[in-house]
CSV table of C-alpha atoms (C1' of nucleotides) in Angstrom, one decimal:
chain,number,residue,atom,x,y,z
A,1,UNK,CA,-94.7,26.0,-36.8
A,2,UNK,CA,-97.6,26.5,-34.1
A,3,UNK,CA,-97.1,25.9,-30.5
A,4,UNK,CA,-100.0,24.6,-28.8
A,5,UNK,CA,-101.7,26.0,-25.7
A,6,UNK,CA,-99.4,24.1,-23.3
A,7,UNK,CA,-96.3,25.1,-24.8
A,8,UNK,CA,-97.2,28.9,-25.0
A,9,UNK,CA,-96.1,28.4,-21.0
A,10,UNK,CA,-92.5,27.6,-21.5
A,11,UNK,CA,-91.9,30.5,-23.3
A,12,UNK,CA,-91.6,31.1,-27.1
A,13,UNK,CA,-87.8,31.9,-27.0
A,14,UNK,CA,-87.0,28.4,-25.5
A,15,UNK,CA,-89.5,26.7,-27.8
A,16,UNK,CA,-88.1,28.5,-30.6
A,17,UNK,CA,-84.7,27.2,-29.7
A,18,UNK,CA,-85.9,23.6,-29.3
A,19,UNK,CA,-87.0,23.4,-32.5
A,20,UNK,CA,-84.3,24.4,-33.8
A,21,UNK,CA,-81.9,22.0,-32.1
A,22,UNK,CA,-84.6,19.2,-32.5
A,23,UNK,CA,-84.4,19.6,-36.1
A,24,UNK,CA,-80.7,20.0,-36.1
A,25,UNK,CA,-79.8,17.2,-34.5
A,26,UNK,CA,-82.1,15.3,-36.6
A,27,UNK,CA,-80.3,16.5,-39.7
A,28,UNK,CA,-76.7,15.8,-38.5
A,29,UNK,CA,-77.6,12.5,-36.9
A,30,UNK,CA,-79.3,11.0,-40.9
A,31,UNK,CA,-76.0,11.9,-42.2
A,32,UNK,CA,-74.3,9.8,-40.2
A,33,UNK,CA,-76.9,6.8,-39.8
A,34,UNK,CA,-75.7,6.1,-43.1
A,35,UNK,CA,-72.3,4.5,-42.1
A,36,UNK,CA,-73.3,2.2,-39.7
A,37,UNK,CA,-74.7,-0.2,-42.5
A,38,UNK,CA,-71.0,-1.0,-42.9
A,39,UNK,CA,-70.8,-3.0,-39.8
A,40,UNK,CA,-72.6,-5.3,-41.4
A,41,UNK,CA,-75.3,-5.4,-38.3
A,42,UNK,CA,-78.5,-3.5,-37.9
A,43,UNK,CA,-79.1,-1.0,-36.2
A,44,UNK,CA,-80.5,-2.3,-33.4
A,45,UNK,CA,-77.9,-4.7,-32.9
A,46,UNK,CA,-75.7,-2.0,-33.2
A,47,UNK,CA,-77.0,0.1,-30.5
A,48,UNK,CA,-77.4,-2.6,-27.8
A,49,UNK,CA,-73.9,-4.0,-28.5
A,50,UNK,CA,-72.6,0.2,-27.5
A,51,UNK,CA,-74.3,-0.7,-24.4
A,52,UNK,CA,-72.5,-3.4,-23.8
A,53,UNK,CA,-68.9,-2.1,-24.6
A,54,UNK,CA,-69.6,1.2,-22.7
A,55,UNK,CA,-71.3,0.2,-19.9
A,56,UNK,CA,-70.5,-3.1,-19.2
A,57,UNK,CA,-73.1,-6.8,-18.5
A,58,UNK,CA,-76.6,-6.4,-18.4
A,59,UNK,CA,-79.7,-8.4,-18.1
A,60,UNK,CA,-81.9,-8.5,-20.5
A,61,UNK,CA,-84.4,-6.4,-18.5
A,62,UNK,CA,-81.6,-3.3,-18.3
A,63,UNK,CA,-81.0,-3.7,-21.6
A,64,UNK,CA,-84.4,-3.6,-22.7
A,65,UNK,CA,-84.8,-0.7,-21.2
A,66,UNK,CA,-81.5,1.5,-22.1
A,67,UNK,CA,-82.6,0.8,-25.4
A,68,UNK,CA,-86.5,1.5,-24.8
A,69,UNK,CA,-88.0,-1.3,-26.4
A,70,UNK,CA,-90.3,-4.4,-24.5
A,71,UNK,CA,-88.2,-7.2,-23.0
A,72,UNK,CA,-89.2,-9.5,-26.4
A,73,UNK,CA,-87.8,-7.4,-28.7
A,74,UNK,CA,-84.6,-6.9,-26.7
A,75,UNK,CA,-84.6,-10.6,-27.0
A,76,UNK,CA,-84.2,-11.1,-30.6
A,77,UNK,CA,-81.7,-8.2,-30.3
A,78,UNK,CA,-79.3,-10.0,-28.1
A,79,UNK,CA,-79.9,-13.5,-30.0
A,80,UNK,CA,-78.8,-11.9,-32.8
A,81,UNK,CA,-75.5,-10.7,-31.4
A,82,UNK,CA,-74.6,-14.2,-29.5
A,83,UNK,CA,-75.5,-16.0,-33.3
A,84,UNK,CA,-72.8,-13.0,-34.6
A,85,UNK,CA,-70.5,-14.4,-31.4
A,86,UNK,CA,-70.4,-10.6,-30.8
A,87,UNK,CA,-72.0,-11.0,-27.0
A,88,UNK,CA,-72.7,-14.0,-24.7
A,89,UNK,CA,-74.7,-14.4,-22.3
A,90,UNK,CA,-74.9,-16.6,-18.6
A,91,UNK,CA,-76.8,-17.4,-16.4
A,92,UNK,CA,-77.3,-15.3,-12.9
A,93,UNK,CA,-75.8,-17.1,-10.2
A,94,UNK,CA,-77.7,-15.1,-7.4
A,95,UNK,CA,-81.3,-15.3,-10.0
A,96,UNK,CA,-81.1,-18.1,-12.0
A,97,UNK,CA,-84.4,-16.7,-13.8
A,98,UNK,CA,-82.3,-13.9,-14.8
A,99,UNK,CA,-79.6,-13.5,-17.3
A,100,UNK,CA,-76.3,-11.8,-18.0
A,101,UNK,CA,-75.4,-10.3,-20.7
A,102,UNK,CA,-71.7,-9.3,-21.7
A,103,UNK,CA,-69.6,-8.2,-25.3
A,104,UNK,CA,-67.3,-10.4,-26.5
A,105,UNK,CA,-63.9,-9.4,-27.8
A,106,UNK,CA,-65.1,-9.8,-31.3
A,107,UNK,CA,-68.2,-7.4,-30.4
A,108,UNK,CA,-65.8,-4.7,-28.4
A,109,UNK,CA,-64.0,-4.6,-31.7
A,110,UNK,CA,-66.7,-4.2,-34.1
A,111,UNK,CA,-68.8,-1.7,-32.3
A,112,UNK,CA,-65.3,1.1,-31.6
A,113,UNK,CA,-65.0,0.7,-35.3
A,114,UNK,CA,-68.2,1.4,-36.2
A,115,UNK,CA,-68.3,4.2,-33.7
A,116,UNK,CA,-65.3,5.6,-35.4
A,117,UNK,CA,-66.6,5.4,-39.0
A,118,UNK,CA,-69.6,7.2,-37.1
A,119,UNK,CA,-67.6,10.1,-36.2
A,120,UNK,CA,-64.9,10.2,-39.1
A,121,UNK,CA,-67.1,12.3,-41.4
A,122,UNK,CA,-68.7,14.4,-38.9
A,123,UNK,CA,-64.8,14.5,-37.1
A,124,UNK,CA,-63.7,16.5,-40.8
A,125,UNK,CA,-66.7,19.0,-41.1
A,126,UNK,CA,-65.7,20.1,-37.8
A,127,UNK,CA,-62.1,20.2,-38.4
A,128,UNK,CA,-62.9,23.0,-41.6
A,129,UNK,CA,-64.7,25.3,-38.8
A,130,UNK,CA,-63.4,28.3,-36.8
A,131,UNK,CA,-61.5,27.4,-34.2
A,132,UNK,CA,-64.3,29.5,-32.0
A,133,UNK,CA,-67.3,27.8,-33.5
A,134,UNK,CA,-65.6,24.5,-31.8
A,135,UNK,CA,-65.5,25.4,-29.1
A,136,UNK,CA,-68.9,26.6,-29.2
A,137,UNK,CA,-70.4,23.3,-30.3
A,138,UNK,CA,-68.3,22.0,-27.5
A,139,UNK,CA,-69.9,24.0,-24.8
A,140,UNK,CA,-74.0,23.6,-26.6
A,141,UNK,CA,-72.4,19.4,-26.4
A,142,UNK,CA,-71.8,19.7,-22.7
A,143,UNK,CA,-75.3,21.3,-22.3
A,144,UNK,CA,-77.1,18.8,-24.6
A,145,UNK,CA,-76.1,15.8,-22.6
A,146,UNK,CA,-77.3,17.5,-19.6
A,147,UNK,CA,-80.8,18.1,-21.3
A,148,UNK,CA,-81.1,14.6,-22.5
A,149,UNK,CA,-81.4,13.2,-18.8
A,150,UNK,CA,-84.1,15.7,-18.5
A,151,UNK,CA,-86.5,15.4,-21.7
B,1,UNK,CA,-62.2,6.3,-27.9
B,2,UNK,CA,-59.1,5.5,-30.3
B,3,UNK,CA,-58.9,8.2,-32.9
B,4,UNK,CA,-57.5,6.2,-36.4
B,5,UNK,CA,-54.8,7.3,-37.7
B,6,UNK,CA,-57.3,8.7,-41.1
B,7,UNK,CA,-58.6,10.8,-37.8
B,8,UNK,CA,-55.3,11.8,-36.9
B,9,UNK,CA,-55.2,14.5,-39.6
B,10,UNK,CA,-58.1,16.3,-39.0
B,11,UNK,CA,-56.9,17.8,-35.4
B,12,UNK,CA,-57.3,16.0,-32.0
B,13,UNK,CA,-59.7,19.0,-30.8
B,14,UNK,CA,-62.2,18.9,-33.7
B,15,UNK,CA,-62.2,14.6,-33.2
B,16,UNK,CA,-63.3,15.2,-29.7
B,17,UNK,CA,-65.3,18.1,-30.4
B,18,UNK,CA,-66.9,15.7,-33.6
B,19,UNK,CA,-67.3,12.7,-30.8
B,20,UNK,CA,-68.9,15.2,-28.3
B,21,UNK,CA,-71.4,16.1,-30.1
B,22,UNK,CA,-72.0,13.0,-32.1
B,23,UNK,CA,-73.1,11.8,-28.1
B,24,UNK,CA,-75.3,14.6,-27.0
B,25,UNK,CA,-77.2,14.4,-30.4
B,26,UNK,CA,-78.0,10.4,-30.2
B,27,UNK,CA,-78.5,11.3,-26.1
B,28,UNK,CA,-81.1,14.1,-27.2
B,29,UNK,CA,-82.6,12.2,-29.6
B,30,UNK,CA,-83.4,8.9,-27.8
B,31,UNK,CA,-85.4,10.6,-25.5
B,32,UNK,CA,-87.4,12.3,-27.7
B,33,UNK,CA,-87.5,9.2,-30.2
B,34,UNK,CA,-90.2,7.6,-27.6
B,35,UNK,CA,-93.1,10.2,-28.2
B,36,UNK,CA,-93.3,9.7,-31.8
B,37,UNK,CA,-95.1,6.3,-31.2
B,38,UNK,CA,-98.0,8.6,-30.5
B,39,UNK,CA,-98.7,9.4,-33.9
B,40,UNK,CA,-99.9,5.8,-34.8
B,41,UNK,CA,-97.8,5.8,-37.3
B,42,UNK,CA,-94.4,4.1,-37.7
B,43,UNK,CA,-90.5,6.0,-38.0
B,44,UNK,CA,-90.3,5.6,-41.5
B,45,UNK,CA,-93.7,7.1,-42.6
B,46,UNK,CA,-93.8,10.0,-40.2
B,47,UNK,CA,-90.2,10.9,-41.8
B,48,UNK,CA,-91.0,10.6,-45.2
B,49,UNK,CA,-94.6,12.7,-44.6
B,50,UNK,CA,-92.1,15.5,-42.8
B,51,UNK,CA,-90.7,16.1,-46.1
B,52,UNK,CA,-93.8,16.3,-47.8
B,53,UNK,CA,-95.2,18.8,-45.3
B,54,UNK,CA,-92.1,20.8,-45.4
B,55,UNK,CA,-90.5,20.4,-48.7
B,56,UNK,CA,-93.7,19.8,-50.6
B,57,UNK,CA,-94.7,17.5,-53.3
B,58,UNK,CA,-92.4,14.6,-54.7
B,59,UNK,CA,-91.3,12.2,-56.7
B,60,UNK,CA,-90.9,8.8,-55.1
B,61,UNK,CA,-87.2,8.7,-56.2
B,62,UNK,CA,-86.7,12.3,-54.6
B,63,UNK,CA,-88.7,10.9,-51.5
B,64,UNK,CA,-86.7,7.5,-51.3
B,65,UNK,CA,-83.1,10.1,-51.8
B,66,UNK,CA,-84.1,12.5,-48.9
B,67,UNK,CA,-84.9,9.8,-46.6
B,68,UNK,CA,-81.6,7.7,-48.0
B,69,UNK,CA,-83.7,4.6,-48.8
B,70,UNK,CA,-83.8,2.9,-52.2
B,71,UNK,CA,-87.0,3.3,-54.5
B,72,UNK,CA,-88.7,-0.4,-53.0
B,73,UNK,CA,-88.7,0.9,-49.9
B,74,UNK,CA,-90.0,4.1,-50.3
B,75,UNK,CA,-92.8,2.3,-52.4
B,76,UNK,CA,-94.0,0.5,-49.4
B,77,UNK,CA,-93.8,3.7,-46.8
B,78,UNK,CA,-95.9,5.8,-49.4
B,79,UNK,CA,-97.9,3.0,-50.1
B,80,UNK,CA,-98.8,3.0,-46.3
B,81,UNK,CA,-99.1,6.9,-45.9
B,82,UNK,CA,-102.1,6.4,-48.8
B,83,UNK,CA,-103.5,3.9,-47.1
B,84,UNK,CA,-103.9,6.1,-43.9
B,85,UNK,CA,-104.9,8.6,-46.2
B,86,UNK,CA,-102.1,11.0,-45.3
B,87,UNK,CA,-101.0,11.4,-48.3
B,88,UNK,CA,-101.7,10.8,-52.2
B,89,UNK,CA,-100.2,10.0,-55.3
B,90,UNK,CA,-100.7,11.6,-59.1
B,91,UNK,CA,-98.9,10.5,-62.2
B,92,UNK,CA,-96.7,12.9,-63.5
B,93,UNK,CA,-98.1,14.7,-66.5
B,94,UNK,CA,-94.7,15.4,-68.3
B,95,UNK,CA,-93.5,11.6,-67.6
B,96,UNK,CA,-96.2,8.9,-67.0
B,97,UNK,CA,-93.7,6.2,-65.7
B,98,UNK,CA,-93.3,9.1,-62.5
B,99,UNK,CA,-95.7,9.8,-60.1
B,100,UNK,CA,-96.2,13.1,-57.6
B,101,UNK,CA,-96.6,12.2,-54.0
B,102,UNK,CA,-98.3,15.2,-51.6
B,103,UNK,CA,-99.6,15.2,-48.4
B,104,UNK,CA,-103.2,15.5,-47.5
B,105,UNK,CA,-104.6,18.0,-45.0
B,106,UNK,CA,-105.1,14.9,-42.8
B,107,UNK,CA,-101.4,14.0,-43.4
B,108,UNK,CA,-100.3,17.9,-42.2
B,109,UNK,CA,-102.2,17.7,-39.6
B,110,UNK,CA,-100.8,14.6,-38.3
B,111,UNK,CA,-97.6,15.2,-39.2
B,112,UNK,CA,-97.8,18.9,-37.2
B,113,UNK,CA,-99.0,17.6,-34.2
B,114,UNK,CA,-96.3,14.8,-33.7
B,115,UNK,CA,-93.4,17.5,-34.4
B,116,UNK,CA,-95.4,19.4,-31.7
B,117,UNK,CA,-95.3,16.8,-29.1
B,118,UNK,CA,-91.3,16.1,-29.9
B,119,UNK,CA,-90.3,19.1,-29.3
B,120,UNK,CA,-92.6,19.8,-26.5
B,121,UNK,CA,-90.9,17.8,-23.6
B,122,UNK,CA,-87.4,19.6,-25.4
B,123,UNK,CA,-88.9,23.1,-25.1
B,124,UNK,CA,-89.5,22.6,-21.1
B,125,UNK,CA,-86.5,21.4,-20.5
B,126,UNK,CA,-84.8,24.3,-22.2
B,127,UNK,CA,-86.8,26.9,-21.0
B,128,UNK,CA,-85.1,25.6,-17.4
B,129,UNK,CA,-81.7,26.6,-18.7
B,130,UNK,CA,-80.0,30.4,-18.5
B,131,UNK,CA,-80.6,32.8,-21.2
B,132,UNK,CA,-77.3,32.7,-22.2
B,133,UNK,CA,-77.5,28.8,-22.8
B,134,UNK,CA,-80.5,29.0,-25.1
B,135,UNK,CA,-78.5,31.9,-27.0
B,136,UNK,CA,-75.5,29.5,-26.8
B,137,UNK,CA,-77.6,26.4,-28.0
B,138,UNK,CA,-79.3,28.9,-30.5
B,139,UNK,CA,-76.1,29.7,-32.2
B,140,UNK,CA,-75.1,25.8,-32.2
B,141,UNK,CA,-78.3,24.4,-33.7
B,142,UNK,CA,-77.4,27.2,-36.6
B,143,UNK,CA,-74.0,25.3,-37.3
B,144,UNK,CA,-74.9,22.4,-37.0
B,145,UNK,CA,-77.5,22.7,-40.0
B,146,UNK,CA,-74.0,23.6,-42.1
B,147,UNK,CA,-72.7,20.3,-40.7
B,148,UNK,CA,-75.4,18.0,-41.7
B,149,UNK,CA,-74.8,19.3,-44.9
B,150,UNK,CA,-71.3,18.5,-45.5
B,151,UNK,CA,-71.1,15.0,-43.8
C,1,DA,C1',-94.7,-26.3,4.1
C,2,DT,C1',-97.2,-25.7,0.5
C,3,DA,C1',-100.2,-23.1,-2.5
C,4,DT,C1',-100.3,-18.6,-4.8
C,5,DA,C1',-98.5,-14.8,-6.9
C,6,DT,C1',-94.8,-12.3,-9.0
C,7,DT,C1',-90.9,-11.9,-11.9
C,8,DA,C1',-87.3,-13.0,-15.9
C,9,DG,C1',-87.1,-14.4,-20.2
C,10,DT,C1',-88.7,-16.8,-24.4
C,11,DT,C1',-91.9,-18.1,-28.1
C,12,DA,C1',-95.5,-17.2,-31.5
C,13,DG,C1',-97.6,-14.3,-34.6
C,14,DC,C1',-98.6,-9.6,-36.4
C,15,DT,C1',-96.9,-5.1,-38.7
C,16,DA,C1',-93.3,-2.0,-40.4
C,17,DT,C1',-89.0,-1.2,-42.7
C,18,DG,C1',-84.6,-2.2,-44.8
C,19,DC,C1',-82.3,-4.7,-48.9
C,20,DT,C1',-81.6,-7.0,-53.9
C,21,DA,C1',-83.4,-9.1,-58.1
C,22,DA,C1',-86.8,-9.2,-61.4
C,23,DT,C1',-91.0,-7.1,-63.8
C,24,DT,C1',-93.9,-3.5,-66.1
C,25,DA,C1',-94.7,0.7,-68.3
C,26,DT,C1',-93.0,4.7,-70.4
C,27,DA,C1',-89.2,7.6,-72.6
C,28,DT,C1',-85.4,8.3,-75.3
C,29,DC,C1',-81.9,7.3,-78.8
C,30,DG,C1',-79.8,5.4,-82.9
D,1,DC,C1',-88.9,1.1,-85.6
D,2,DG,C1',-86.2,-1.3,-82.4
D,3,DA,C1',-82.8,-1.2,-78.6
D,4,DT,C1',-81.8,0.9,-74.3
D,5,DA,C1',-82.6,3.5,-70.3
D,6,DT,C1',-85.5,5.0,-66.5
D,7,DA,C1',-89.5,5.2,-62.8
D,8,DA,C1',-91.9,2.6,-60.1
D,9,DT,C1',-93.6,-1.8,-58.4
D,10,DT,C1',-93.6,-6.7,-57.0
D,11,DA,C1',-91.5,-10.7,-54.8
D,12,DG,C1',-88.9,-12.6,-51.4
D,13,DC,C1',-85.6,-12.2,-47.5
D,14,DA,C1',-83.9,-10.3,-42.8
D,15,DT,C1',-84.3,-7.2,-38.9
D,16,DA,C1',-86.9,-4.9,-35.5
D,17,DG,C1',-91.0,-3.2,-33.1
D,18,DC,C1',-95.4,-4.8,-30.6
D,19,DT,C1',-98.9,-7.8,-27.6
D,20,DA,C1',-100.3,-12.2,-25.8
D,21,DA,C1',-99.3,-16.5,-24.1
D,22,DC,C1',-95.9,-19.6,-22.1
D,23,DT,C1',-92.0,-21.6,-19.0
D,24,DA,C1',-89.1,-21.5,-15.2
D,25,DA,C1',-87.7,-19.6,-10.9
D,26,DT,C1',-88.4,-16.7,-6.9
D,27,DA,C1',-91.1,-14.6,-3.3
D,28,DT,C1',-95.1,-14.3,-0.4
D,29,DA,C1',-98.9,-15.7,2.4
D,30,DT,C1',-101.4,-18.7,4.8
DNA sequence: ATATATTAGTTAGCTATGCTAATTATATCG
DNA sequence: CGATATAATTAGCATAGCTAACTAATATAT
């Protein structure tokens, strides 16, 4: 692969290694994609609802943008979830423009499920590595997160 | 996160290590997800023409297997590569009912310059980290290749 | 205080992408 | 040769992305 002009800058060890983990990640993550149609929501859906469980009510206007898609799309989302009775939403007291969006118990459920179909396979490829190369991924984990609030 | 008792088996450590990882990489990825819009082309196309950039000509039943879609879609996401002109189709000589998708030069193009800009904002990012992180993350990106192909 | 502007969300209408079922054309087998 | 199987497409449905236009509520400025 070439690197353009700009990248020549950052250095061609760390754009090497970029594109390796780029295309990695990509690799392990289609593997896994796989599963979620067993939730019997899409995608979308699927990754809003997470939202929801893991960090709690939001408006439409935070969701839309955790998810990184335009407020209109994020409201066919979330209309989609309260028709499944897997979120609700209310009405701001303090805004009443604004709205408030929570999981239901029904959505909690379905999402840690699916999260933990998710992980099951990935969970037992792990399991048949070196005890060494765990920790490993472990450690490059810790420093990926880190990267992704930067990129 | 509840492991389930299937999970249970396969070691605490690699099921946290598994749901580490499984994190960072949809982290990484949503971030990087963003610039692909740039292309002008949608997900699904630019994906399918990565393979034929990378892994060469194919059938559409090979194309619609490495992307994990069935045949009808495949049809319509090769259908709009030709369209755009970034790719072509041939009938197979051996077996008429089978035809031989490539990409054009316009199609490698495109599809070189998108992977460019993905990894670019990555590549900055990394080249911020220590030396022994890249190594570290170096070392990870090779194992997880082996994962993504055992889950 | 009231007119104006801004903001939150929805609706309408387009394209792309996923599916299953049914169709067409070609190969293969008995 | 006729029956069956296979490769791809077409038709029809749902989800998910967008922009533009709309409604309702809030904030601002005279």
């Amino acid at each position: 692969m070439q690197a353009s002009p700009e990248l020549k800058k950052v250095g061609q060890q760390a754009f090497e290694g970029a594109d390796h983990l780029h295309s990695a990640t990509v690799h392990l993550l289609r593997g896994l994609r796989i599963r979620d149609r067993e939730s019997g929501i899409g995608p979308a859906q699927l990754s809003a609802l997470s939202v929801l469980v893991f960090a709690g009510p939001k408006s439409l206007a935070e969701l839309a943008q955790a998810e990184q898609v335009k407020p209109p799309t994020m409201s066919r989302i979330v209309a989609g979830l309260v028709r499944g009775k897997l979120a609700y939403m209310a009405t701001n007291k303090d805004d009443r423009r604004a709205v408030v969006i929570s999981a239901t118990t029904k959505g909690i459920n379905l999402m840690q499920e699916a999260r933990v179909r998710r992980v099951e396979s990935l969970a037992r490829a792990v399991a048949a590595l070196h005890e060494s190369e765990i920790v490993l991924l472990r450690k490059a984990a810790r420093i990926m997160e880190e990267l992704s609030r930067k990129v």
